[in-house]
């Protein structure tokens, strides 16, 4: 009598435990198979408080002359940008040609110098430069102090 | 290759550029477009919190002026409260902005046209020119040095720069390959079978440090922009240099 009862408990418990473990594993597999949730892009979602129409600006409608002026200005801008782009491309082309000519002449001179010139310059990239600002830096300027706390939401998949 | 005598002498020249520090002034079309873009953005936008607050306060002020009876009751309620209006805030910000003085875009060096200073023409590239003796003439040209066997042309150009500006110069050379070449033949008096002429290979570098106080400048030097080059360089030389200089 003493031996029979513990044996039954062990078997039944083991089977129950194994069944539970299998069920858990199946659930985990199902969750993993499901596609991961997309991270919402905060710029594309208008927040709820701006969805009512109370914030619409009330401006007088555009006159005919104004629309005409705008269309003509856009056409002028298109032409201006096209000319600018062409000039840039031409400048780059002359740059490339000048360099090719220089390398050709160098090759005529000596092969070893040419090989040394062809080699990649490892120290060149990454190339960093602070872009031009509107005004030059003010000497002796003391910027006001403050702490910047970053509150961007970080999503993990 | 070392055995056969080369008829051309090799020089390495460095084209040192100081990059622009301020933006170039906008052209007429760009200004018009900027104004138009601002207008369109304003039309398409909605009211911000600050603007709504301002409008509401203006409403309240108007109502107070029209119905003066309500005004007295309100005043009796809270005498100690000072409400900051959005209009006051705007004026305060305006005052603060007007008090700030930015550095001028047109510097003293511009007004005096001191071509040896680096503070001139902050909106365009400045190129270094030195006066060197070639043959019997003193000419304005990009710093160059004769190539010596055992070094690459890039190191020749760097050496040329170091002889003019000193060792502590910080410049980023753009690659190992030359950007341009100027070939010229010596005058007939000096020309021999072995020594026909010279080839000057140009390398480009960007000046990193803006302070050249430590530089020991022994010779005459100038910092000029691309359009001013014509006044200093010889025509053939200028043509070759203009090919690899971007505006």
Short mmCIF file of C-alpha atoms in Angstrom, two decimals:
data_model
loop_
_atom_site.label_atom_id
_atom_site.label_comp_id
_atom_site.label_asym_id
_atom_site.label_seq_id
_atom_site.Cartn_x
_atom_site.Cartn_y
_atom_site.Cartn_z
CA UNK A 1 0.00 0.00 0.00
CA UNK A 2 2.80 2.46 0.80
CA UNK A 3 4.64 1.79 -2.44
CA UNK A 4 1.66 2.01 -4.84
CA UNK A 5 0.49 5.57 -3.99
CA UNK A 6 3.79 7.46 -4.52
CA UNK A 7 4.32 5.64 -7.82
CA UNK A 8 0.97 6.74 -9.16
CA UNK A 9 1.61 10.35 -8.14
CA UNK A 10 4.94 10.44 -9.87
CA UNK A 11 3.64 9.06 -13.17
CA UNK A 12 0.56 11.21 -13.31
CA UNK A 13 2.47 14.32 -12.30
CA UNK A 14 5.19 13.66 -14.82
CA UNK A 15 2.65 13.23 -17.59
CA UNK A 16 0.74 16.34 -16.58
CA UNK A 17 3.93 18.35 -16.38
CA UNK A 18 5.07 17.18 -19.76
CA UNK A 19 1.67 17.99 -21.28
CA UNK A 20 1.83 21.47 -19.77
CA UNK A 21 5.32 22.02 -21.13
CA UNK A 22 4.23 20.94 -24.61
CA UNK A 23 1.27 23.31 -24.53
CA UNK A 24 3.53 26.19 -23.49
CA UNK A 25 6.01 25.36 -26.26
CA UNK A 26 3.23 25.32 -28.83
CA UNK A 27 1.98 28.72 -27.67
CA UNK A 28 5.51 30.15 -27.85
CA UNK A 29 5.95 28.81 -31.39
CA UNK A 30 2.65 30.33 -32.47
CA UNK A 31 3.63 33.73 -31.08
CA UNK A 32 7.00 33.61 -32.76
CA UNK A 33 5.49 32.64 -36.12
CA UNK A 34 3.14 35.61 -36.08
CA UNK A 35 4.58 38.57 -38.00
CA UNK A 36 6.26 41.22 -35.80
CA UNK A 37 4.25 44.36 -35.20
CA UNK A 38 5.21 47.33 -37.33
CA UNK A 39 6.89 50.22 -35.51
CA UNK A 40 4.56 53.21 -35.97
CA UNK A 41 6.13 56.20 -37.71
CA UNK A 42 5.18 59.11 -35.52
CA UNK A 43 5.44 61.67 -38.32
CA UNK A 44 2.74 60.03 -40.43
CA UNK A 45 0.14 59.76 -37.68
CA UNK A 46 -1.67 63.00 -36.81
CA UNK A 47 -2.22 63.12 -33.05
CA UNK A 48 -5.82 63.01 -31.85
CA UNK A 49 -5.96 66.53 -30.48
CA UNK A 50 -5.40 68.05 -33.93
CA UNK A 51 -8.12 66.07 -35.66
CA UNK A 52 -11.01 68.51 -35.10
CA UNK A 53 -11.44 71.35 -37.54
CA UNK A 54 -11.03 74.20 -35.03
CA UNK A 55 -7.44 74.82 -36.00
CA UNK A 56 -7.96 75.56 -39.68
CA UNK A 57 -6.53 78.90 -40.68
CA UNK A 58 -8.91 81.43 -42.15
CA UNK A 59 -7.21 83.36 -44.94
CA UNK A 60 -8.69 85.29 -47.87
CA UNK A 61 -8.76 83.22 -51.07
CA UNK A 62 -6.00 83.78 -53.65
CA UNK A 63 -6.68 86.25 -56.43
CA UNK A 64 -6.26 85.35 -60.09
CA UNK A 65 -3.13 87.53 -60.42
CA UNK A 66 -1.57 85.81 -57.46
CA UNK A 67 -2.08 82.33 -58.92
CA UNK A 68 -0.74 83.51 -62.26
CA UNK A 69 2.32 85.02 -60.61
CA UNK A 70 2.95 81.79 -58.73
CA UNK A 71 2.71 79.61 -61.83
CA UNK A 72 5.11 81.86 -63.75
CA UNK A 73 7.54 81.92 -60.84
CA UNK A 74 7.52 78.13 -60.66
CA UNK A 75 8.32 77.92 -64.36
CA UNK A 76 11.19 80.37 -63.95
CA UNK A 77 12.46 78.34 -61.02
CA UNK A 78 12.37 75.17 -63.09
CA UNK A 79 14.54 76.78 -65.76
CA UNK A 80 16.92 78.22 -63.18
CA UNK A 81 17.41 74.87 -61.50
CA UNK A 82 17.94 73.14 -64.83
CA UNK A 83 20.67 75.59 -65.80
CA UNK A 84 22.29 75.24 -62.38
CA UNK A 85 22.26 71.45 -62.65
CA UNK A 86 23.78 71.55 -66.14
CA UNK A 87 26.55 73.89 -64.99
CA UNK A 88 27.36 71.59 -62.06
CA UNK A 89 27.50 68.51 -64.28
CA UNK A 90 29.73 70.33 -66.77
CA UNK A 91 32.10 71.39 -63.99
CA UNK A 92 32.33 67.82 -62.72
CA UNK A 93 33.01 66.56 -66.24
CA UNK A 94 35.91 69.02 -66.75
CA UNK A 95 37.24 67.98 -63.35
CA UNK A 96 37.24 64.33 -64.34
CA UNK A 97 38.84 65.06 -67.71
CA UNK A 98 41.62 67.12 -66.14
CA UNK A 99 42.36 64.31 -63.72
CA UNK A 100 42.40 61.69 -66.47
CA UNK A 101 44.79 63.82 -68.51
CA UNK A 102 47.09 64.23 -65.50
CA UNK A 103 47.12 60.48 -64.88
CA UNK A 104 47.83 59.78 -68.56
CA UNK A 105 50.83 62.11 -68.52
CA UNK A 106 52.04 60.58 -65.29
CA UNK A 107 51.86 57.13 -66.80
CA UNK A 108 54.00 58.30 -69.70
CA UNK A 109 56.55 59.45 -67.18
CA UNK A 110 56.91 56.50 -64.84
CA UNK A 111 54.88 53.42 -64.00
CA UNK A 112 55.77 53.37 -60.32
CA UNK A 113 54.57 56.92 -59.69
CA UNK A 114 51.42 56.06 -61.59
CA UNK A 115 50.83 53.01 -59.44
CA UNK A 116 51.37 55.06 -56.30
CA UNK A 117 48.89 57.66 -57.55
CA UNK A 118 46.25 55.04 -58.42
CA UNK A 119 46.28 53.57 -54.91
CA UNK A 120 43.31 54.19 -52.69
CA UNK A 121 43.76 56.77 -49.94
CA UNK A 122 42.60 55.10 -46.74
CA UNK A 123 42.70 58.21 -44.62
CA UNK A 124 40.36 60.19 -46.86
CA UNK A 125 37.00 58.63 -45.86
CA UNK A 126 35.04 59.11 -43.65
CA UNK A 127 35.28 62.76 -44.62
CA UNK A 128 33.65 65.20 -42.23
CA UNK A 129 33.10 68.90 -42.59
CA UNK A 130 31.00 71.49 -40.76
CA UNK A 131 28.80 73.15 -43.33
CA UNK A 132 28.85 76.93 -43.94
CA UNK A 133 26.57 78.95 -41.64
CA UNK A 134 24.83 82.25 -42.26
CA UNK A 135 27.23 84.31 -40.12
CA UNK A 136 30.83 83.58 -39.13
CA UNK A 137 31.49 82.46 -35.53
CA UNK A 138 31.38 85.29 -33.00
CA UNK A 139 34.67 85.43 -31.06
CA UNK A 140 34.16 85.23 -27.32
CA UNK A 141 30.51 84.24 -27.51
CA UNK A 142 29.15 82.50 -24.40
CA UNK A 143 26.13 80.38 -25.29
CA UNK A 144 23.36 80.20 -22.62
CA UNK A 145 23.53 77.07 -20.50
CA UNK A 146 20.79 74.48 -20.40
CA UNK A 147 20.14 70.76 -20.28
CA UNK A 148 18.62 68.91 -23.20
CA UNK A 149 16.33 66.02 -22.16
CA UNK A 150 15.56 63.61 -24.98
CA UNK A 151 11.95 62.39 -24.89
CA UNK A 152 11.82 60.45 -28.16
CA UNK A 153 9.93 57.16 -27.83
CA UNK A 154 12.04 54.13 -28.71
CA UNK A 155 10.17 51.09 -30.01
CA UNK A 156 11.54 47.56 -29.93
CA UNK A 157 10.18 44.79 -32.07
CA UNK B 1 62.71 53.08 -65.74
CA UNK B 2 65.37 54.66 -63.54
CA UNK B 3 68.11 53.96 -66.09
CA UNK B 4 66.64 55.90 -69.03
CA UNK B 5 67.01 59.67 -68.53
CA UNK B 6 63.67 61.42 -68.47
CA UNK B 7 63.52 64.54 -70.62
CA UNK B 8 60.78 66.06 -68.47
CA UNK B 9 61.41 67.43 -65.01
CA UNK B 10 58.69 66.59 -62.52
CA UNK B 11 57.20 69.03 -60.03
CA UNK B 12 54.50 68.52 -57.45
CA UNK B 13 52.31 71.52 -56.69
CA UNK B 14 49.75 71.88 -53.92
CA UNK B 15 46.48 73.71 -54.43
CA UNK B 16 45.48 74.60 -50.87
CA UNK B 17 41.85 75.67 -50.51
CA UNK B 18 40.21 77.38 -47.58
CA UNK B 19 36.60 76.29 -47.76
CA UNK B 20 33.80 78.88 -47.40
CA UNK B 21 32.62 79.62 -43.87
CA UNK B 22 29.35 81.38 -44.66
CA UNK B 23 26.63 80.76 -47.23
CA UNK B 24 26.64 82.60 -50.51
CA UNK B 25 24.03 85.33 -50.96
CA UNK B 26 20.84 84.11 -52.61
CA UNK B 27 20.13 85.00 -56.20
CA UNK B 28 16.97 86.83 -57.21
CA UNK B 29 15.04 83.69 -58.28
CA UNK B 30 16.09 81.91 -55.10
CA UNK B 31 14.83 84.78 -52.94
CA UNK B 32 11.50 84.90 -54.74
CA UNK B 33 11.13 81.16 -54.42
CA UNK B 34 11.96 81.28 -50.74
CA UNK B 35 9.23 83.89 -50.17
CA UNK B 36 6.73 81.82 -52.16
CA UNK B 37 7.55 78.64 -50.26
CA UNK B 38 7.06 80.47 -46.97
CA UNK B 39 3.67 81.75 -48.10
CA UNK B 40 2.49 78.32 -49.27
CA UNK B 41 3.64 76.76 -46.02
CA UNK B 42 1.70 79.36 -44.06
CA UNK B 43 -1.44 78.76 -46.12
CA UNK B 44 -1.31 75.00 -45.75
CA UNK B 45 -0.58 75.04 -42.04
CA UNK B 46 -2.96 74.98 -39.07
CA UNK B 47 -2.94 77.16 -36.00
CA UNK B 48 -0.36 76.29 -33.36
CA UNK B 49 -1.03 76.33 -29.58
CA UNK B 50 0.61 79.74 -29.22
CA UNK B 51 -1.50 81.24 -32.00
CA UNK B 52 -4.73 79.82 -30.57
CA UNK B 53 -3.87 81.28 -27.17
CA UNK B 54 -3.16 84.64 -28.78
CA UNK B 55 -6.49 84.61 -30.65
CA UNK B 56 -8.42 83.69 -27.51
CA UNK B 57 -6.79 86.49 -25.53
CA UNK B 58 -7.56 88.99 -28.26
CA UNK B 59 -11.22 87.81 -28.12
CA UNK B 60 -11.27 88.32 -24.36
CA UNK B 61 -9.78 91.80 -24.63
CA UNK B 62 -12.34 92.80 -27.23
CA UNK B 63 -15.20 91.49 -25.13
CA UNK B 64 -13.89 93.33 -22.05
CA UNK B 65 -13.69 96.60 -23.96
CA UNK B 66 -17.23 96.25 -25.29
CA UNK B 67 -18.87 95.28 -21.99
CA UNK B 68 -17.24 97.38 -19.28
CA UNK B 69 -19.71 96.29 -16.58
CA UNK B 70 -18.37 92.73 -16.55
CA UNK B 71 -14.87 94.13 -16.40
CA UNK B 72 -15.33 95.64 -12.93
CA UNK B 73 -16.61 92.36 -11.52
CA UNK B 74 -13.65 90.50 -12.90
CA UNK B 75 -11.23 93.01 -11.48
CA UNK B 76 -12.74 92.67 -8.03
CA UNK B 77 -12.28 88.89 -8.11
CA UNK B 78 -8.55 88.57 -8.49
CA UNK B 79 -6.54 91.76 -7.94
CA UNK B 80 -3.17 90.09 -7.34
CA UNK B 81 -3.15 87.91 -10.47
CA UNK B 82 -0.88 89.09 -13.32
CA UNK B 83 -1.70 87.20 -16.47
CA UNK B 84 1.07 87.00 -19.05
CA UNK B 85 -0.45 87.52 -22.46
CA UNK B 86 0.88 85.81 -25.56
CA UNK B 87 1.47 89.25 -27.05
CA UNK B 88 3.81 90.13 -24.14
CA UNK B 89 5.74 86.94 -24.67
CA UNK B 90 6.18 87.72 -28.34
CA UNK B 91 7.44 91.20 -27.57
CA UNK B 92 9.88 89.82 -25.02
CA UNK B 93 11.25 87.35 -27.57
CA UNK B 94 11.52 90.10 -30.20
CA UNK B 95 13.50 92.28 -27.80
CA UNK B 96 15.86 89.44 -26.96
CA UNK B 97 16.46 88.76 -30.65
CA UNK B 98 17.19 92.41 -31.40
CA UNK B 99 19.66 92.57 -28.56
CA UNK B 100 21.75 89.77 -30.06
CA UNK B 101 24.45 90.90 -32.49
CA UNK B 102 25.86 88.34 -34.85
CA UNK B 103 29.32 88.57 -36.38
CA UNK B 104 29.33 90.55 -39.64
CA UNK B 105 29.37 88.70 -42.93
CA UNK B 106 31.54 91.35 -44.56
CA UNK B 107 34.72 91.56 -42.50
CA UNK B 108 37.36 94.29 -42.17
CA UNK B 109 39.64 92.33 -44.43
CA UNK B 110 36.97 92.57 -47.11
CA UNK B 111 36.75 96.34 -46.81
CA UNK B 112 40.52 96.83 -46.85
CA UNK B 113 41.04 94.14 -49.47
CA UNK B 114 43.99 92.67 -47.61
CA UNK B 115 44.69 89.69 -49.78
CA UNK B 116 47.05 88.08 -47.30
CA UNK B 117 44.35 87.53 -44.71
CA UNK B 118 42.18 84.44 -44.45
CA UNK B 119 39.16 86.40 -43.22
CA UNK B 120 38.39 87.84 -46.59
CA UNK B 121 35.54 86.60 -48.79
CA UNK B 122 34.17 84.14 -46.24
CA UNK B 123 31.58 82.89 -48.72
CA UNK B 124 33.95 81.47 -51.34
CA UNK B 125 37.01 79.24 -51.69
CA UNK B 126 40.37 80.90 -51.09
CA UNK B 127 43.44 79.57 -52.88
CA UNK B 128 47.05 79.97 -51.75
CA UNK B 129 49.47 81.62 -54.20
CA UNK B 130 53.19 82.13 -53.62
CA UNK B 131 55.85 84.03 -55.49
CA UNK B 132 58.53 81.62 -56.63
CA UNK B 133 61.58 82.01 -58.82
CA UNK B 134 61.36 79.97 -62.01
CA UNK B 135 64.47 80.27 -64.15
CA UNK B 136 65.11 83.97 -64.08
CA UNK B 137 61.61 85.23 -63.35
CA UNK B 138 59.68 85.75 -60.15
CA UNK B 139 56.23 84.38 -60.81
CA UNK B 140 53.03 83.99 -58.84
CA UNK B 141 52.03 80.36 -58.79
CA UNK B 142 50.78 77.52 -56.63
CA UNK B 143 53.50 76.33 -54.24
CA UNK B 144 55.52 73.70 -56.02
CA UNK B 145 58.64 71.64 -55.35
CA UNK B 146 60.78 69.47 -57.57
CA UNK B 147 60.24 65.76 -57.33
CA UNK B 148 63.04 63.76 -55.82
CA UNK B 149 63.47 60.05 -56.54
CA UNK B 150 62.17 57.88 -53.75
CA UNK B 151 59.04 59.84 -52.91
CA UNK B 152 55.56 59.90 -54.39
CA UNK B 153 54.26 63.03 -56.10
CA UNK B 154 51.79 63.55 -53.28
CA UNK B 155 54.60 63.81 -50.75
CA UNK B 156 56.36 66.26 -53.09
CA UNK B 157 53.29 68.44 -53.03
CA UNK B 158 53.03 68.14 -49.25
CA UNK B 159 56.67 69.11 -48.94
CA UNK B 160 56.03 72.16 -51.12
CA UNK B 161 53.19 73.16 -48.79
CA UNK B 162 55.35 72.61 -45.71
CA UNK B 163 58.18 74.77 -47.07
CA UNK B 164 55.77 77.64 -47.57
CA UNK B 165 53.55 77.34 -44.53
CA UNK B 166 55.57 75.37 -42.01
CA UNK B 167 55.19 71.87 -40.65
CA UNK B 168 52.21 72.49 -38.40
CA UNK B 169 49.76 72.98 -41.20
CA UNK B 170 46.63 70.81 -41.06
CA UNK B 171 45.39 70.07 -44.52
CA UNK B 172 43.42 67.16 -45.86
CA UNK B 173 44.84 66.08 -49.21
CA UNK B 174 42.12 64.69 -51.47
CA UNK B 175 43.58 61.38 -52.55
CA UNK B 176 46.83 60.15 -54.04
CA UNK B 177 46.08 61.04 -57.65
CA UNK B 178 46.92 64.40 -59.21
CA UNK B 179 43.99 66.59 -60.22
CA UNK B 180 45.61 68.47 -63.07
CA UNK B 181 48.80 68.90 -65.02
CA UNK B 182 50.66 71.82 -66.56
CA UNK B 183 53.30 70.98 -69.12
CA UNK B 184 55.73 73.55 -70.45
CA UNK B 185 58.94 73.45 -72.45
CA UNK B 186 61.97 75.38 -71.36
CA UNK B 187 63.12 78.28 -73.54
CA UNK B 188 65.48 77.21 -76.30
CA UNK B 189 68.51 78.59 -74.53
CA UNK B 190 68.26 76.06 -71.69
CA UNK B 191 66.71 73.19 -73.60
CA UNK B 192 68.89 70.15 -74.14
CA UNK B 193 68.30 66.57 -75.23
CA UNK B 194 67.81 65.45 -71.66
CA UNK B 195 66.00 68.49 -70.37
CA UNK B 196 63.12 69.39 -72.62
CA UNK B 197 60.71 70.86 -70.17
CA UNK B 198 58.80 70.37 -66.96
CA UNK B 199 55.52 68.81 -65.90
CA UNK B 200 53.77 70.25 -62.87
CA UNK B 201 51.24 67.92 -61.25
CA UNK B 202 48.59 69.63 -59.10
CA UNK B 203 47.17 68.12 -55.93
CA UNK B 204 44.19 69.51 -54.05
CA UNK B 205 43.94 69.89 -50.29
CA UNK B 206 41.43 71.46 -47.91
CA UNK B 207 42.71 73.63 -45.09
CA UNK B 208 41.45 72.23 -41.77
CA UNK B 209 42.76 74.70 -39.20
CA UNK B 210 41.53 78.24 -39.60
CA UNK B 211 44.29 79.77 -37.53
CA UNK B 212 47.63 80.22 -39.27
CA UNK B 213 49.37 82.20 -36.54
CA UNK B 214 52.00 79.50 -36.14
CA UNK B 215 52.81 79.42 -39.84
CA UNK B 216 56.19 80.81 -40.76
CA UNK B 217 55.55 82.49 -44.03
CA UNK B 218 58.85 83.38 -45.54
CA UNK B 219 57.81 84.38 -49.01
CA UNK B 220 55.15 86.61 -50.49
CA UNK B 221 51.88 84.83 -50.35
CA UNK B 222 48.28 85.62 -51.23
CA UNK B 223 44.90 84.05 -50.64
CA UNK B 224 42.74 84.67 -53.70
CA UNK B 225 39.43 83.45 -55.06
CA UNK B 226 38.99 81.79 -58.43
CA UNK B 227 37.88 84.96 -60.24
CA UNK B 228 40.87 86.91 -58.94
CA UNK B 229 43.36 84.35 -60.23
CA UNK B 230 43.45 85.98 -63.65
CA UNK B 231 45.30 88.96 -62.25
CA UNK B 232 48.19 86.86 -61.01
CA UNK B 233 48.69 83.73 -63.08
CA UNK B 234 49.98 83.39 -66.61
CA UNK B 235 47.24 82.58 -69.20
CA UNK B 236 48.27 79.00 -70.04
CA UNK B 237 48.83 78.15 -66.39
CA UNK B 238 45.53 79.77 -65.48
CA UNK B 239 43.66 77.71 -68.06
CA UNK B 240 44.97 74.45 -66.62
CA UNK B 241 44.31 75.49 -63.04
CA UNK B 242 40.75 76.64 -63.79
CA UNK B 243 39.94 73.19 -65.13
CA UNK B 244 40.14 71.52 -61.75
CA UNK B 245 38.93 74.38 -59.56
CA UNK B 246 35.23 74.40 -58.77
CA UNK B 247 33.65 77.75 -58.08
#
